[in-house]
Amino acid sequence: MPKLIIDNLEIEVPEGTRVIEAAEKLGIYIPRFCFHHALGAVGACRVCAVKVLEGAVEGVQMSCMIDAQDGMKVSTTDPEAADFRRSVIEWLMLNHPHDCPVCDEGGHCLLQDLTVAGGHSIRRYEGGKRTYTDQYLGPLVQHEMNRCIQCYRCVRFYREYSGYNDLGVTGIAGRVYFGRLREGVLESPFAGNLIDICPTGVFTDKPSRYTGRRWDFERTPGVCIHCSLGCRTTVSARYRQVGRMEGRFSQRVNGDFICDRGRYGFYYADRPGRPRSGRISGQTVSVDQAVYEARDRLQRITEEHGPQAVGVIGSGRSSLQTQSAMVHLCRTTGWQGPVFRNTRITGAAADTAACALNPENAVSMRELETADAILAVGADPVNEAPVLALAMRQAQRAGAQITAIDPRPLEWPFDFEHLACRAEEIGEALASAAERLSDSRRPVVICGTEITDAGIVLQAADLVAGLRGSGKTAGLFCTLPQANSFGAALLDECNACAADLAARVEAGQIRALAVIESDLWHDFPDRPQLEKALEKLDLLVSVDFLDTPLFEKADIGIPSLTVFEAGGIYVNQEGRAQQVRPAHTGGLPITVTGAGDHPPRTFAPNVPGRDMPAAWVTAFCLAGQAPPETDAQMTAWMRYNFAVLSDLARMDADGVRLFAGGKTPIAHEATMPEKPEQCLELLLAAAVFGGEPMSDYSQCLRELAGLPAVWMDRADADRHGIAAGDRVGLGFENGEVSFVVRISDHMAPGVLVVYRHPDIDWQPRAGDTRYNIREDRIRRIEKA
Amino acid sequence: MIRAGIDIIASIAAGFYTTGRHLFVRPFTESYPEYKRPLPARSRARIILTRDPEGRERCVACYLCSGVCPVNCISMQAAEDSRGRRYAAWFRINFGRCIYCGLCEQACPTSAIQLTPDFEHIRRDLLDMVFEKQDLLVDHCGKDPDYDFYQHAGVVTGLAGKGDHISENAPVNTRTNMP
Amino acid sequence: MESRVLLKNRKPDRILDLAEYRASGGYSAAAEMLQTGRPADVQEALEAAGLLGRGGAAFSMGVKLSTVAEYAPFPRYMVCNADEMEPGTFKDRVLIHTSPHLLIEGMLLAAFSARAEHGIIFIRPEYENAARILEREVALAREQGLLGKNIFNSGFDFDIVVHRSGGRYICGEGTALLNALEGKRPNPRKPPPYPTVKGLWQLPTVVQNVETLCFVPHVVQNGAEWFRNLAAGPDEAGTKIYSVSGRVRRPGCYELPMGTALSEIIETHAGGMAGNGRFKACLPGGASTRYMPESMYHREMGYQSLSDAGFRLGTAAVMVFDHSACLVGATVNLLAFFARESCGWCTPCRDGLPYLHDLLRRIENGQGRAEFVPMLREMAGQMGLAYCAFAPGAAAPVESLITYFEDEVREHIKAGRCPFREAE
């Protein structure tokens, strides 16, 4: 390991460490613009200049471009290097507009910081500043090109790292321009990261424009809960609401970047329509009243009809605290559940995936970046778990071979081989594709759980076990439906799903349901069945922080706290439990109490709206018990009462990996039904924008969801005489729903794919995420 | 002993003499509020938000004054009008907290917030001492008769287009590589 | 026009066609080498001959070829840099219009040495006539079996493609040229790895200037000793085409022994200074070199000789200024060119060169101030820390202006106008 001296301080660093990184380890911050540890060093900005006093090449060098060598002696304070750095900053500032007071980057602007650090305060250049016209780049990213210092970070991230090509650099010399060829919405679902990496204010956060300065925000480390990856974020809150979200570095999970869904999906938390008070039969009451009423009525039903007459439904959206409190609730009261899954097949797949992971085969996303072969089975990362696509791209850039087995028209930002086959053929395809991994040393099998079944998950797990048996460092990576689906799988004790409980309601066994933070209405495939079941209930209690249709319909509605107010522990798809701290202390945002204007002119000892309980507190109350008083006590309680959570004691900055330890997943024999003749199989698939219930509330993301569309294979479309852009009606049992048609040459024939969309409202027949449309029920409504 | 007595009487007499002399000296006490002494323009008292020479609000709600305020008496919310001009949607100063240090005036990059010699804004009720933007905004330029920040900034706010601000060249034509 | 080797047999109004070229001995060196020689023979001959790159960098061609490793991957590329955009340089165009087959044979031999089967002539788009000539002559050579598969039945395959550049100065930089050929932005690359190890599409690539390649058949034919003896002194080798321009009576291309004195070039060959001009300064090797003042008037114009004196021969494009020329104005013009042609990658070049230009322009227009001089000196010196050699080249006229002609600069500032222009 080379040992070198920087500014008279000695340090030993791993081989290949750059001098600029070695200096960081010593606490010496060398100015930089174009260097970014995720994007690499390119030596464009020239501001990281240091003087190498002794070494292979001596003199002023760029510290990001030279590796630390044994015996090297470097000075960052040498006058020649310092003068050069000062000159570079002066040159960068020749053209910089006088924008700081009205620029959102002010306060966290690298250019500001380094200009001041360089001792500059006056522009002595007498020439004019070069200017540019800006482009509309979509609802998420604001473009202000005058401020550009040409560090090239944006195009290096956008094109090289994330693999999209619509943003680039044009022009020459001092006129280089970073933008699209024609203005328009940026295609990459990772475009928001441009805001984080741009060292000046060229790319700024558009939805949170002008909301506040960095020094006014309460910034808290957080974890994104919009998919199962659990990427780390930094939440900025002010005046009791969340202002904006940024990516936060995670060594194990997401590296530096997050996707736009996670970045802009937080607007559900402070909307005016969010439940903030209790409801009893449509009447607004205090939260306490609603809780006591719910507890009393549930107790009465229990006494009258027995504990099996009450069912509890949860979901993977809730924190581990809420899920464990719900399990405790059912243990204490004897109520049925809690069930965390809506449907049999995908529920079984997700549970099986969680139980199949063990300390040997589980890989983190960052470990996946070092794989040399990846086989993705029934997974669509760009839509289901976007940052996984980034990780796969980095693996591919390093030479990994990537193969995908999936019926959907996959559009991934890297080279891969797509074996398109129907969902029920995935198992066969997997068996024959396994030999592609035989030459690799570090293969990873990615298994999705949205369109697969438990059998495929087990097959993938067996494949990994086999590869490991033959001496390879093989890993299994499963994507799960929701942020805390893994936690749900760990804690599930009742081996049932919401569909089972709905059936029991219909059968008259269950008379009351307590639904806690569940997207039952949004996800349940058979809406008529659900509606009938809900009608039959004597009592429906809903606890949620979203005003879902279920919450509106409930007899008793109890508001709960969001992750920003309550925090919580969320377990991501590899079993990593990560602690989220509350971002603000909750209560009505100022924009509400001040009627959207500004903070009211009153003194008051209590913050309005702060008396809402976290969902787990309500769960304890429904059981008639006092909840643990502090977060620390709650975590201790969880560890004490659930053996599978005892490892939480070892949680550190990277979280802690939990494992199911041989637990049997629910209904693992559930498999997909056979497809009848003369039918096309319709798959309802995740979409990056518009498919996830919480982020659907964000107006800026809604804009990106496009129109509801159905994807058809070209042969099928030709057979029906349908062209791209036509509007078709697909006939279900209970009626027809219309879509715009898109045609793909890279999907399985005999399959129709619809990506989830907030405007799709339909009543399909029984099934799961797959339905069958009869060929004669496909009707062209109008031509393109 | 007699000497001591004479000393005592002499010193008492001297004191009375001084006092008596001053009985007939004209007092220079200025009786406020009948007479209000004009203070120098730099005196630091009530804060105002000024306008630029064209009569537009100068404040761009950059949060610098609230950031530098040592007692956190300033709060505001930035907003953008339809032409892209950033301004303060609301602006509040709690004069009960303000210590009239003038750091906000120093920090302001647009010469918007200024301290004036007017100290007669004091009230009995604390809430009456919380001034909103309409109480702070004046119709003149204050101590700076010239400065218009948006003529210098590069952002387009309806005053001028890209390249038309002070020290700017015309926008680059990105559709050509000709010089 | 003086001619020794490359410009011998030059026809004033047409090229030396293939038949004439072969009749005067052309392609015989290639035939012999391909049929009976080894690739190393070419490389050794060139190294012994001391043939330095004539494109400006003056790197030994033989040494460059030796860096193509025996076991390096295939296919390999032989690229001829015909971009010639250095202001003041026009020798490559003259060479192509003189004897295109000399260039083709040179490429063939160089490719043989590197075992490259793909040849590319990267030519600036303004040289449309030269490009057409080359395309035509390459096709003729191919017809006669001088290019293509199994040339001279030796088993060696080589063919040439003529590629017209998109048209900017920076494409003439060797590694930027490779990026341009790959369809990327022509930003230079930072070696290591060097192009001969990882060049075009990460494969071994040899890039050479037109003039350098034109010497190769002659060196192979006549030997290293012969080549060395052509020079004017023992430290130099071969001949050099000096593209003389500026205030001389007969500007043009003069092929002279390497190391001919500047005074001889101007007086004996280029007809002396024009009009009543007295020599003031010259740029010895194109715009990106330092002004040589009067004290260097008798200096030998060879790579080693100039380098010893702290100057650079570059492309040997000698631009002569007389006593009536305003060097400040000349430098303003040069900087305008360089600032415009910067590729835009690194800060000193992209943002610093316009600054230098602006300061000089103000000085020339009478708006200069005394504090500009140390600013120019400091910033011109800092250009050496840019990403590639473009910026320090662009700064060379500025630095030498301040070093040798500071009085002239200060006179501009004091007088408040350019003393060389008529008073307004």
mmCIF file of C-alpha atoms in Angstrom, chain A residues 522-626:
data_model
loop_
_atom_site.group_PDB
_atom_site.id
_atom_site.type_symbol
_atom_site.label_atom_id
_atom_site.label_comp_id
_atom_site.label_asym_id
_atom_site.label_seq_id
_atom_site.Cartn_x
_atom_site.Cartn_y
_atom_site.Cartn_z
ATOM 1 C CA HIS A 522 -55.425 0.515 -5.572
ATOM 2 C CA ASP A 523 -53.950 -2.981 -5.867
ATOM 3 C CA PHE A 524 -56.749 -5.443 -5.318
ATOM 4 C CA PRO A 525 -57.430 -7.064 -8.678
ATOM 5 C CA ASP A 526 -61.109 -7.863 -8.274
ATOM 6 C CA ARG A 527 -62.699 -4.534 -7.413
ATOM 7 C CA PRO A 528 -66.328 -5.752 -7.525
ATOM 8 C CA GLN A 529 -65.457 -8.550 -5.117
ATOM 9 C CA LEU A 530 -63.744 -6.110 -2.801
ATOM 10 C CA GLU A 531 -66.647 -3.691 -2.900
ATOM 11 C CA LYS A 532 -69.132 -6.442 -2.128
ATOM 12 C CA ALA A 533 -66.999 -7.604 0.731
ATOM 13 C CA LEU A 534 -66.716 -4.133 2.178
ATOM 14 C CA GLU A 535 -70.472 -3.680 1.921
ATOM 15 C CA LYS A 536 -70.972 -6.836 3.916
ATOM 16 C CA LEU A 537 -68.761 -5.742 6.763
ATOM 17 C CA ASP A 538 -70.212 -4.563 10.012
ATOM 18 C CA LEU A 539 -67.227 -2.380 10.622
ATOM 19 C CA LEU A 540 -64.372 -1.086 8.516
ATOM 20 C CA VAL A 541 -61.583 0.725 10.310
ATOM 21 C CA SER A 542 -58.903 2.421 8.233
ATOM 22 C CA VAL A 543 -55.656 3.812 9.564
ATOM 23 C CA ASP A 544 -53.612 5.713 6.996
ATOM 24 C CA PHE A 545 -51.744 8.856 6.063
ATOM 25 C CA LEU A 546 -53.147 8.798 2.530
ATOM 26 C CA ASP A 547 -56.756 9.691 1.790
ATOM 27 C CA THR A 548 -57.304 6.542 -0.185
ATOM 28 C CA PRO A 549 -60.807 5.599 -1.356
ATOM 29 C CA LEU A 550 -60.728 2.951 1.354
ATOM 30 C CA PHE A 551 -60.128 5.603 3.991
ATOM 31 C CA GLU A 552 -63.036 7.601 2.605
ATOM 32 C CA LYS A 553 -65.323 4.545 2.722
ATOM 33 C CA ALA A 554 -64.315 3.425 6.178
ATOM 34 C CA ASP A 555 -66.731 3.594 9.073
ATOM 35 C CA ILE A 556 -63.937 4.797 11.274
ATOM 36 C CA GLY A 557 -60.910 6.579 9.885
ATOM 37 C CA ILE A 558 -57.786 7.173 11.964
ATOM 38 C CA PRO A 559 -54.937 9.281 10.566
ATOM 39 C CA SER A 560 -51.377 8.094 10.971
ATOM 40 C CA LEU A 561 -47.968 9.672 10.663
ATOM 41 C CA THR A 562 -45.805 9.617 7.569
ATOM 42 C CA VAL A 563 -42.248 8.409 7.582
ATOM 43 C CA PHE A 564 -41.137 12.033 7.758
ATOM 44 C CA GLU A 565 -42.899 12.531 11.063
ATOM 45 C CA ALA A 566 -42.534 9.165 12.701
ATOM 46 C CA GLY A 567 -39.407 7.745 11.187
ATOM 47 C CA GLY A 568 -39.179 3.996 11.292
ATOM 48 C CA ILE A 569 -37.163 1.007 10.272
ATOM 49 C CA TYR A 570 -37.569 -0.263 6.720
ATOM 50 C CA VAL A 571 -36.047 -3.484 5.486
ATOM 51 C CA ASN A 572 -34.971 -3.374 1.856
ATOM 52 C CA GLN A 573 -34.981 -6.201 -0.656
ATOM 53 C CA GLU A 574 -31.686 -7.698 0.484
ATOM 54 C CA GLY A 575 -32.838 -7.737 4.077
ATOM 55 C CA ARG A 576 -30.995 -4.590 5.089
ATOM 56 C CA ALA A 577 -32.869 -2.891 7.904
ATOM 57 C CA GLN A 578 -32.268 0.849 7.767
ATOM 58 C CA GLN A 579 -33.322 3.399 10.329
ATOM 59 C CA VAL A 580 -35.127 6.500 9.143
ATOM 60 C CA ARG A 581 -35.147 9.436 11.499
ATOM 61 C CA PRO A 582 -38.115 11.794 11.588
ATOM 62 C CA ALA A 583 -37.492 14.813 9.374
ATOM 63 C CA HIS A 584 -39.745 17.162 11.273
ATOM 64 C CA THR A 585 -41.919 16.965 14.310
ATOM 65 C CA GLY A 586 -45.220 16.925 12.501
ATOM 66 C CA GLY A 587 -48.256 19.063 12.759
ATOM 67 C CA LEU A 588 -50.128 21.115 10.250
ATOM 68 C CA PRO A 589 -47.758 22.795 7.814
ATOM 69 C CA ILE A 590 -47.585 26.551 7.964
ATOM 70 C CA THR A 591 -49.073 26.730 4.504
ATOM 71 C CA VAL A 592 -52.218 25.167 5.982
ATOM 72 C CA THR A 593 -52.410 27.000 9.298
ATOM 73 C CA GLY A 594 -51.589 30.249 7.535
ATOM 74 C CA ALA A 595 -54.170 29.541 4.852
ATOM 75 C CA GLY A 596 -51.417 29.133 2.257
ATOM 76 C CA ASP A 597 -50.109 32.601 3.022
ATOM 77 C CA HIS A 598 -47.611 32.752 5.831
ATOM 78 C CA PRO A 599 -47.220 31.837 9.476
ATOM 79 C CA PRO A 600 -50.163 33.153 11.484
ATOM 80 C CA ARG A 601 -49.622 36.029 13.846
ATOM 81 C CA THR A 602 -50.377 34.186 17.060
ATOM 82 C CA PHE A 603 -48.660 32.710 20.008
ATOM 83 C CA ALA A 604 -49.834 29.244 20.905
ATOM 84 C CA PRO A 605 -48.345 26.635 23.176
ATOM 85 C CA ASN A 606 -49.412 23.724 20.997
ATOM 86 C CA VAL A 607 -48.634 23.125 17.368
ATOM 87 C CA PRO A 608 -51.922 22.388 15.634
ATOM 88 C CA GLY A 609 -52.264 18.927 14.200
ATOM 89 C CA ARG A 610 -49.451 17.451 16.218
ATOM 90 C CA ASP A 611 -51.569 15.019 18.209
ATOM 91 C CA MET A 612 -51.648 12.345 15.544
ATOM 92 C CA PRO A 613 -50.312 8.958 16.515
ATOM 93 C CA ALA A 614 -47.989 6.808 14.490
ATOM 94 C CA ALA A 615 -49.741 3.755 13.070
ATOM 95 C CA TRP A 616 -47.977 1.452 15.499
ATOM 96 C CA VAL A 617 -49.224 3.511 18.437
ATOM 97 C CA THR A 618 -52.751 3.085 17.125
ATOM 98 C CA ALA A 619 -52.182 -0.647 16.782
ATOM 99 C CA PHE A 620 -51.267 -0.863 20.435
ATOM 100 C CA CYS A 621 -54.289 1.220 21.355
ATOM 101 C CA LEU A 622 -56.617 -1.054 19.417
ATOM 102 C CA ALA A 623 -55.247 -3.887 21.466
ATOM 103 C CA GLY A 624 -56.072 -1.919 24.545
ATOM 104 C CA GLN A 625 -52.424 -1.563 25.548
ATOM 105 C CA ALA A 626 -50.123 1.338 26.188
#
